[in-house]
Tab-separated table of C-alpha atoms and ligand atoms in Angstrom:
chain	number	residue	atom	x	y	z
Y	23	MET	CA	52.919	-35.493	83.240
Y	24	LYS	CA	50.514	-33.701	85.507
Y	25	THR	CA	49.659	-34.835	89.105
Y	26	TYR	CA	46.264	-34.310	90.831
Y	27	ASN	CA	46.213	-35.264	94.567
Y	28	ILE	CA	42.645	-36.402	95.136
Y	29	ALA	CA	41.060	-37.121	98.425
Y	30	VAL	CA	38.882	-39.941	98.730
Y	31	LEU	CA	36.314	-39.669	101.583
Y	32	SER	CA	33.836	-42.886	100.811
Y	33	GLY	CA	31.865	-42.440	104.226
Y	34	ASP	CA	29.300	-45.221	104.974
Y	35	GLY	CA	26.399	-47.323	103.604
Y	36	ILE	CA	26.605	-47.455	99.873
Y	37	GLY	CA	29.061	-44.530	99.892
Y	38	GLU	CA	31.786	-47.385	99.634
Y	39	GLU	CA	30.458	-48.891	96.655
Y	40	VAL	CA	29.829	-46.547	94.683
Y	41	ILE	CA	33.299	-44.736	94.790
Y	42	ASN	CA	35.149	-48.147	93.917
Y	43	GLU	CA	33.342	-47.572	90.407
Y	44	ALA	CA	33.780	-44.067	90.077
Y	45	LEU	CA	37.788	-45.049	91.042
Y	46	LYS	CA	37.406	-48.051	88.658
Y	47	VAL	CA	36.323	-45.366	85.684
Y	48	LEU	CA	38.897	-42.926	86.629
Y	49	TYR	CA	41.291	-45.597	86.338
Y	50	SER	CA	40.827	-46.792	82.846
Y	51	LEU	CA	41.034	-43.281	81.143
Y	52	PRO	CA	43.212	-42.804	78.617
Y	53	LYS	CA	47.245	-41.930	81.220
Y	54	GLU	CA	47.109	-38.012	80.347
Y	55	PHE	CA	47.595	-37.094	83.824
Y	56	ASN	CA	47.619	-38.821	86.967
Y	57	LEU	CA	45.418	-38.932	90.054
Y	58	GLU	CA	46.574	-39.961	93.523
Y	59	PHE	CA	43.896	-41.049	95.008
Y	60	LYS	CA	44.417	-40.824	99.264
Y	61	ARG	CA	41.788	-42.375	101.370
Y	62	TYR	CA	40.041	-40.877	104.482
Y	63	ALA	CA	37.475	-42.092	106.749
Y	64	VAL	CA	34.413	-39.842	107.329
Y	65	GLY	CA	30.919	-39.985	108.961
Y	66	GLY	CA	30.059	-42.935	110.474
Y	67	ALA	CA	33.455	-44.671	109.258
Y	68	GLY	CA	34.993	-41.943	110.859
Y	69	VAL	CA	33.592	-42.309	114.003
Y	70	ASP	CA	34.107	-46.000	114.483
Y	71	ARG	CA	37.580	-45.739	113.623
Y	72	PHE	CA	38.590	-42.273	115.185
Y	73	GLY	CA	35.771	-41.428	117.154
Y	74	ASP	CA	35.070	-38.062	115.126
Y	75	PRO	CA	32.861	-38.015	111.868
Y	76	LEU	CA	35.616	-35.575	110.942
Y	77	PRO	CA	38.852	-36.870	111.922
Y	78	LYS	CA	41.873	-34.168	111.769
Y	79	GLU	CA	43.626	-36.692	109.157
Y	80	THR	CA	40.665	-36.688	106.781
Y	81	LEU	CA	40.491	-32.813	107.158
Y	82	ASP	CA	43.726	-32.181	106.910
Y	83	GLY	CA	44.125	-34.672	103.531
Y	84	ALA	CA	40.852	-32.875	102.490
Y	85	LYS	CA	42.358	-29.511	102.641
Y	86	ASN	CA	45.704	-30.219	101.336
Y	87	SER	CA	44.124	-32.141	97.624
Y	88	ASP	CA	43.589	-30.850	94.392
Y	89	ALA	CA	39.959	-32.365	95.518
Y	90	ILE	CA	37.743	-34.432	96.849
Y	91	LEU	CA	35.678	-37.122	95.912
Y	92	PHE	CA	32.923	-38.068	98.574
Y	93	GLY	CA	30.819	-40.810	98.722
Y	94	ALA	CA	27.807	-40.704	101.541
Y	95	ILE	CA	27.223	-40.473	105.218
Y	96	GLY	CA	25.044	-41.317	107.984
Y	97	GLY	CA	23.395	-45.017	109.292
Y	98	LYS	CA	21.204	-46.122	111.863
Y	99	LYS	CA	24.273	-47.016	114.359
Y	100	TRP	CA	24.910	-43.820	114.727
Y	101	ASP	CA	21.809	-41.816	114.695
Y	102	SER	CA	21.421	-41.841	118.304
Y	103	LEU	CA	24.833	-39.918	118.942
Y	104	GLU	CA	25.500	-36.611	120.393
Y	105	LYS	CA	25.086	-33.795	117.610
Y	106	HIS	CA	28.900	-33.234	117.286
Y	107	LEU	CA	29.034	-37.339	116.979
Y	108	ARG	CA	26.781	-37.793	114.126
Y	109	PRO	CA	28.122	-38.494	110.629
Y	110	GLU	CA	25.896	-35.604	108.316
Y	111	TYR	CA	28.294	-33.449	111.427
Y	112	GLY	CA	31.525	-34.612	109.825
Y	113	LEU	CA	30.404	-33.367	106.273
Y	114	LEU	CA	28.697	-29.710	107.869
Y	115	LYS	CA	31.834	-29.663	109.376
Y	116	LEU	CA	34.076	-30.219	106.472
Y	117	ARG	CA	31.620	-27.720	104.533
Y	118	LYS	CA	32.104	-25.306	106.656
Y	119	GLU	CA	35.788	-25.621	107.227
Y	120	LEU	CA	36.561	-25.725	103.646
Y	121	GLY	CA	34.614	-22.460	102.318
Y	122	LEU	CA	32.953	-24.827	100.102
Y	123	TYR	CA	29.783	-21.865	99.731
Y	124	ALA	CA	28.396	-23.057	96.075
Y	125	ASN	CA	26.972	-26.408	95.595
Y	126	VAL	CA	26.004	-26.436	91.953
Y	127	ARG	CA	23.297	-29.396	90.964
Y	128	PRO	CA	23.179	-29.970	87.539
Y	129	ILE	CA	19.613	-31.252	86.610
Y	130	LYS	CA	20.190	-33.387	83.219
Y	131	ILE	CA	17.636	-35.823	81.257
Y	132	TYR	CA	19.639	-38.567	79.401
Y	133	ASN	CA	17.237	-39.109	76.170
Y	134	ALA	CA	17.597	-42.872	76.976
Y	135	LEU	CA	15.568	-42.335	80.640
Y	136	LEU	CA	12.887	-39.767	79.065
Y	137	ASP	CA	10.307	-42.632	80.290
Y	138	TYR	CA	11.927	-43.573	83.184
Y	139	SER	CA	10.919	-40.535	85.115
Y	140	HIS	CA	7.605	-40.238	87.195
Y	141	LEU	CA	6.499	-36.824	84.868
Y	142	LYS	CA	5.485	-37.213	81.736
Y	143	ARG	CA	8.274	-36.920	78.651
Y	144	LYS	CA	6.096	-34.128	77.285
Y	145	THR	CA	6.279	-32.306	80.820
Y	146	ILE	CA	10.151	-33.120	81.394
Y	147	GLU	CA	11.599	-33.296	77.873
Y	148	GLY	CA	14.148	-30.277	76.989
Y	149	SER	CA	14.711	-29.767	80.980
Y	150	ASP	CA	18.581	-28.603	81.876
Y	151	PHE	CA	19.254	-26.429	84.726
Y	152	VAL	CA	21.361	-26.427	87.710
Y	153	ILE	CA	20.803	-25.614	90.971
Y	154	VAL	CA	22.974	-23.032	93.038
Y	155	ARG	CA	22.464	-23.879	96.020
Y	156	GLU	CA	24.499	-21.642	98.906
Y	157	LEU	CA	26.153	-24.365	101.075
Y	158	THR	CA	28.152	-23.010	104.516
Y	159	SER	CA	25.619	-21.013	105.829
Y	160	GLY	CA	21.579	-20.241	106.508
Y	161	ILE	CA	19.791	-22.248	109.107
Y	162	TYR	CA	21.786	-25.000	108.889
Y	163	PHE	CA	24.970	-22.915	110.731
Y	164	GLY	CA	22.761	-20.073	112.659
Y	165	GLU	CA	23.001	-19.115	116.358
Y	166	PRO	CA	21.716	-19.496	118.332
Y	167	ARG	CA	20.096	-22.885	118.144
Y	168	ALA	CA	19.272	-25.379	121.008
Y	169	LYS	CA	17.196	-27.872	121.610
Y	170	PHE	CA	14.854	-28.401	125.046
Y	171	ASP	CA	12.231	-30.984	126.110
Y	172	ASN	CA	9.822	-28.579	125.314
Y	173	ARG	CA	10.883	-26.311	123.250
Y	174	ALA	CA	13.698	-25.994	120.090
Y	175	TYR	CA	14.950	-23.290	117.748
Y	176	ASN	CA	17.287	-22.459	114.550
Y	177	THR	CA	18.318	-19.224	113.315
Y	178	MET	CA	18.424	-18.637	110.035
Y	179	VAL	CA	20.972	-15.745	109.068
Y	180	TYR	CA	22.810	-14.535	106.041
Y	181	THR	CA	24.890	-11.616	105.716
Y	182	LYS	CA	25.142	-9.464	102.715
Y	183	ASP	CA	28.598	-11.044	101.677
Y	184	GLU	CA	27.675	-14.289	101.548
Y	185	ILE	CA	24.625	-13.644	99.656
Y	186	LYS	CA	26.729	-11.695	97.375
Y	187	GLN	CA	29.373	-14.383	96.835
Y	188	ILE	CA	27.071	-16.589	95.864
Y	189	ALA	CA	24.811	-14.389	93.875
Y	190	ILE	CA	27.939	-13.862	91.735
Y	191	TYR	CA	28.678	-17.283	91.602
Y	192	ALA	CA	25.013	-17.929	89.942
Y	193	PHE	CA	25.569	-15.181	87.584
Y	194	ASN	CA	28.988	-16.378	86.444
Y	195	LEU	CA	27.402	-20.094	85.783
Y	196	ALA	CA	24.438	-18.280	83.991
Y	197	MET	CA	26.559	-16.549	81.417
Y	198	GLN	CA	28.006	-19.449	80.119
Y	199	ARG	CA	24.902	-21.199	80.017
Y	200	LYS	CA	20.923	-20.061	78.735
Y	201	LYS	CA	21.612	-16.636	80.472
Y	202	LYS	CA	18.424	-16.773	83.163
Y	203	VAL	CA	18.852	-17.140	87.106
Y	204	CYS	CA	15.247	-17.342	89.183
Y	205	CYS	CA	16.154	-17.033	92.565
Y	206	VAL	CA	14.079	-18.955	94.798
Y	207	ASP	CA	13.154	-17.623	98.331
Y	208	LYS	CA	10.271	-16.423	100.912
Y	209	ALA	CA	10.508	-13.099	100.792
Y	210	ASN	CA	6.807	-12.506	101.534
Y	211	VAL	CA	7.499	-13.610	105.259
Y	212	LEU	CA	11.316	-13.777	105.693
Y	213	GLU	CA	13.934	-10.857	106.131
Y	214	THR	CA	16.899	-13.074	105.224
Y	215	SER	CA	14.954	-13.568	101.764
Y	216	VAL	CA	14.145	-10.012	101.391
Y	217	LEU	CA	17.816	-9.321	102.049
Y	218	TRP	CA	18.264	-11.743	99.509
Y	219	ARG	CA	16.380	-9.848	97.010
Y	220	GLU	CA	18.067	-6.623	97.517
Y	221	VAL	CA	21.436	-8.249	97.673
Y	222	VAL	CA	20.688	-10.370	94.075
Y	223	SER	CA	18.909	-7.447	92.568
Y	224	GLU	CA	22.246	-5.562	93.162
Y	225	VAL	CA	24.770	-8.084	91.987
Y	226	SER	CA	22.555	-8.070	88.524
Y	227	LYS	CA	23.181	-4.980	87.503
Y	228	ASP	CA	26.691	-5.972	86.649
Y	229	TYR	CA	24.804	-8.697	84.252
Y	230	ASN	CA	22.923	-6.845	81.891
Y	231	GLU	CA	22.675	-9.616	79.539
Y	232	VAL	CA	21.567	-11.967	82.213
Y	233	GLU	CA	17.562	-12.750	82.861
Y	234	LEU	CA	16.389	-12.237	86.367
Y	235	SER	CA	13.500	-13.478	88.088
Y	236	PHE	CA	12.298	-14.330	91.769
Y	237	LEU	CA	9.887	-17.218	92.707
Y	238	TYR	CA	8.534	-18.044	96.455
Y	239	VAL	CA	9.813	-21.237	97.299
Y	240	ASP	CA	6.329	-23.096	97.464
Y	241	ASN	CA	5.843	-21.779	94.039
Y	242	ALA	CA	8.506	-22.772	93.071
Y	243	SER	CA	8.309	-26.287	94.310
Y	244	MET	CA	5.107	-26.760	92.214
Y	245	GLN	CA	7.124	-24.769	89.068
Y	246	ILE	CA	9.732	-27.246	89.356
Y	247	ILE	CA	7.609	-30.548	88.606
Y	248	VAL	CA	4.992	-28.924	86.479
Y	249	ASN	CA	7.330	-26.974	83.798
Y	250	PRO	CA	10.820	-27.332	84.540
Y	251	THR	CA	11.759	-26.422	81.262
Y	252	GLN	CA	11.510	-22.996	81.804
Y	253	PHE	CA	14.691	-22.654	84.349
Y	254	ASP	CA	18.404	-22.228	83.482
Y	255	VAL	CA	20.192	-21.110	86.903
Y	256	ILE	CA	18.052	-21.521	90.256
Y	257	LEU	CA	19.839	-19.683	93.118
Y	258	THR	CA	18.571	-20.887	96.316
Y	259	GLU	CA	19.703	-20.135	99.895
Y	260	ASN	CA	20.659	-23.832	101.997
Y	261	LEU	CA	17.501	-25.708	103.034
Y	262	PHE	CA	15.670	-24.401	100.178
Y	263	GLY	CA	18.652	-26.084	97.998
Y	264	ASP	CA	18.350	-29.433	99.658
Y	265	ILE	CA	14.885	-29.889	99.457
Y	266	LEU	CA	14.304	-28.549	95.713
Y	267	SER	CA	17.496	-30.432	94.809
Y	268	ASP	CA	15.612	-33.874	96.215
Y	269	GLU	CA	12.593	-32.581	94.099
Y	270	ALA	CA	14.454	-32.155	90.756
Y	271	SER	CA	16.048	-35.813	91.215
Y	272	VAL	CA	12.290	-37.030	89.578
Y	273	ILE	CA	12.680	-35.282	86.480
Y	274	GLY	CA	15.453	-37.282	85.774
Y	275	GLY	CA	14.282	-40.460	86.485
Y	276	SER	CA	15.977	-41.340	89.893
Y	277	ILE	CA	18.215	-39.546	92.459
Y	278	GLY	CA	20.677	-42.098	91.572
Y	279	LEU	CA	21.479	-39.931	88.850
Y	280	LEU	CA	22.351	-36.737	90.459
Y	281	ALA	CA	25.560	-34.964	90.796
Y	282	SER	CA	26.977	-31.895	93.089
Y	283	ALA	CA	29.979	-29.654	93.160
Y	284	SER	CA	30.576	-28.358	96.136
Y	285	ILE	CA	32.952	-25.387	95.559
Y	286	GLY	CA	35.162	-22.699	97.861
Y	287	ASP	CA	37.695	-20.067	97.078
Y	288	LYS	CA	40.959	-22.905	97.682
Y	289	ASN	CA	39.328	-26.435	97.797
Y	290	ALA	CA	36.223	-28.197	96.003
Y	291	LEU	CA	34.156	-30.903	96.886
Y	292	PHE	CA	32.529	-33.871	94.194
Y	293	GLU	CA	29.523	-35.807	95.704
Y	294	PRO	CA	26.117	-37.949	94.634
Y	295	ILE	CA	23.254	-35.861	96.225
Y	296	HIS	CA	22.038	-39.277	97.563
Y	297	GLY	CA	22.134	-40.587	100.617
Y	298	SER	CA	24.370	-43.289	102.147
Y	299	ALA	CA	21.142	-45.872	101.485
Y	300	PRO	CA	21.441	-48.022	104.370
Y	301	ASP	CA	18.842	-50.169	102.919
Y	302	ILE	CA	20.339	-51.666	100.266
Y	303	ALA	CA	24.162	-51.443	101.041
Y	304	GLY	CA	25.951	-54.261	100.462
Y	305	GLN	CA	23.731	-55.715	97.896
Y	306	ASN	CA	25.666	-54.372	94.955
Y	307	ILE	CA	22.507	-52.783	93.217
Y	308	ALA	CA	22.863	-48.983	93.941
Y	309	ASN	CA	22.959	-46.692	91.090
Y	310	PRO	CA	26.855	-45.516	91.196
Y	311	LEU	CA	25.877	-42.904	88.227
Y	312	ALA	CA	26.040	-39.739	90.546
Y	313	THR	CA	29.438	-40.845	91.866
Y	314	ILE	CA	30.463	-41.411	87.910
Y	315	ILE	CA	28.850	-38.279	86.883
Y	316	SER	CA	30.507	-36.487	90.192
Y	317	ALA	CA	34.094	-37.634	88.891
Y	318	ALA	CA	33.338	-36.022	85.597
Y	319	MET	CA	32.354	-32.940	87.407
Y	320	MET	CA	35.700	-32.939	89.069
Y	321	LEU	CA	37.802	-33.768	86.079
Y	322	GLU	CA	36.332	-30.500	84.379
Y	323	HIS	CA	36.877	-28.516	87.639
Y	324	LEU	CA	40.602	-29.630	87.088
Y	325	GLY	CA	40.585	-28.087	83.717
Y	326	GLU	CA	40.633	-31.845	82.167
Y	327	PHE	CA	38.279	-31.704	79.746
Y	328	LYS	CA	38.877	-34.228	77.222
Y	329	ALA	CA	38.661	-37.194	79.961
Y	330	SER	CA	35.612	-35.352	81.653
Y	331	SER	CA	33.366	-35.423	78.459
Y	332	SER	CA	34.897	-39.072	77.416
Y	333	ILE	CA	33.318	-40.471	80.948
Y	334	ASN	CA	29.963	-38.374	80.190
Y	335	ALA	CA	29.617	-39.454	76.449
Y	336	ALA	CA	30.573	-43.302	78.202
Y	337	ILE	CA	27.170	-42.923	80.650
Y	338	GLU	CA	25.211	-41.567	77.651
Y	339	ALA	CA	26.584	-44.361	75.419
Y	340	VAL	CA	25.418	-47.569	78.694
Y	341	LEU	CA	22.455	-45.938	79.025
Y	342	ASN	CA	21.560	-46.194	75.177
Y	343	ASP	CA	22.537	-49.375	75.033
Y	344	GLY	CA	19.371	-50.140	77.346
Y	345	TYR	CA	21.797	-50.968	81.018
Y	346	ARG	CA	19.734	-50.318	83.546
Y	347	THR	CA	20.331	-50.096	87.297
Y	348	LYS	CA	17.775	-51.236	89.939
Y	349	ASP	CA	16.754	-48.003	91.289
Y	350	LEU	CA	15.513	-47.265	87.443
Y	351	ASP	CA	14.308	-50.984	86.189
Y	352	ASN	CA	13.215	-53.483	88.874
Y	353	ASN	CA	12.507	-56.515	86.482
Y	354	SER	CA	15.667	-56.346	84.784
Y	355	PHE	CA	18.954	-54.364	85.897
Y	356	CYS	CA	22.486	-55.070	86.234
Y	357	SER	CA	24.609	-54.419	89.432
Y	358	CYS	CA	26.457	-51.628	90.714
Y	359	SER	CA	29.864	-53.122	90.005
Y	360	LYS	CA	28.542	-53.511	86.214
Y	361	MET	CA	27.564	-50.452	85.542
Y	362	GLY	CA	30.957	-49.434	86.519
Y	363	ASP	CA	32.444	-51.884	84.843
Y	364	LEU	CA	30.303	-50.954	81.732
Y	365	VAL	CA	31.171	-47.005	81.840
Y	366	ALA	CA	35.009	-47.806	82.372
Y	367	SER	CA	34.880	-50.013	79.614
Y	368	TYR	CA	32.868	-47.499	77.031
Y	369	VAL	CA	35.246	-44.406	78.324
Y	370	THR	CA	38.052	-46.052	75.778
Y	371	LYS	CA	35.376	-46.725	72.893
Y	372	VAL	CA	33.631	-43.316	73.136
M	3	LIG	C1	22.386	-33.451	100.882
M	3	LIG	C2	22.542	-33.766	102.431
M	3	LIG	C3	23.048	-33.364	103.353
M	3	LIG	C4	22.170	-31.946	103.560
M	3	LIG	C5	23.264	-33.936	104.421
M	3	LIG	C6	23.519	-35.717	104.434
M	3	LIG	C7	23.513	-33.529	105.647
M	3	LIG	O1	21.257	-33.815	101.977
M	3	LIG	O2	23.854	-32.839	100.741
M	3	LIG	O3	22.037	-32.496	100.653
M	3	LIG	O4	21.653	-31.659	104.230
M	3	LIG	O5	22.938	-30.859	102.952
M	4	LIG	MG1	20.079	-33.025	100.718
């Protein structure tokens, strides 16, 4: 039987709670392959245990894994530490060191939740798009960067090769979907965006079947809310993708439902897009579905398509049967662990 080596980095806040539910669901799968889990500290938990948000054994463990399942990082306790000790630094360094350049964030609507969005049902019905966010460059990593008392600066920098790599990823993904790529940028102001347009147009020549369009990011942020069904693959740089993906989570009803994959040539990491939510940590009320869906994306990446679709079908069935976590229904809700129990038991039924 095939064995996959999974590095589990649950991190801080609700990270541990939501990861435990994803593991519960993975354990409940029929035994058609083995998953070997190894846990490592990251973020604030890494700082507390090893004085480092990305301890060496965590980085090595992640590098040597077949896939990484990641929870969430951050919290007040570590906010005032210097930059290289902050939890976020651990995640950014992990992405960079592992070369996880393609961040894939699917925006999907569950039929059972069509009336749970802040947006009208008629606006969101039929929405199904993916944000492909460049994850290892841009203003997040650009040098020079500095902060002084009265002045601070960051640099948005992209090379042609970096843009080409993520553009190819987006076009390949579009080929398996509705064959549309919308490149989101700020080419009316930023030189980096002008280069993005040039490179993305060049790459598109190898994909005749894919329709390419461009939107300025300010306009795109409005279009995502007023007409989300127009999109298939949104291709964008690091910071724009960060912002647009939180915005897009409104469509599905809760950020607690949005999963992501971060893909590199050698490694892949799967995580919910939400943060560590310290305000609700330890209360067993978080929504574990984003992490469970991330685990399903992980199985798909590993080629275990049957297991992956059985998790997705189980989630669909649990939602169809009316179960909701507190983020979706403040009056009548089940706990985080109950939601995990339900998906785990439905996995064997669907
Ligand atoms: C995300 C998060 C991270 C990011 C933070 C925690 C560094 O917001 O994955 O979207 O900005 O990339
Ligand atoms: Mg974000």
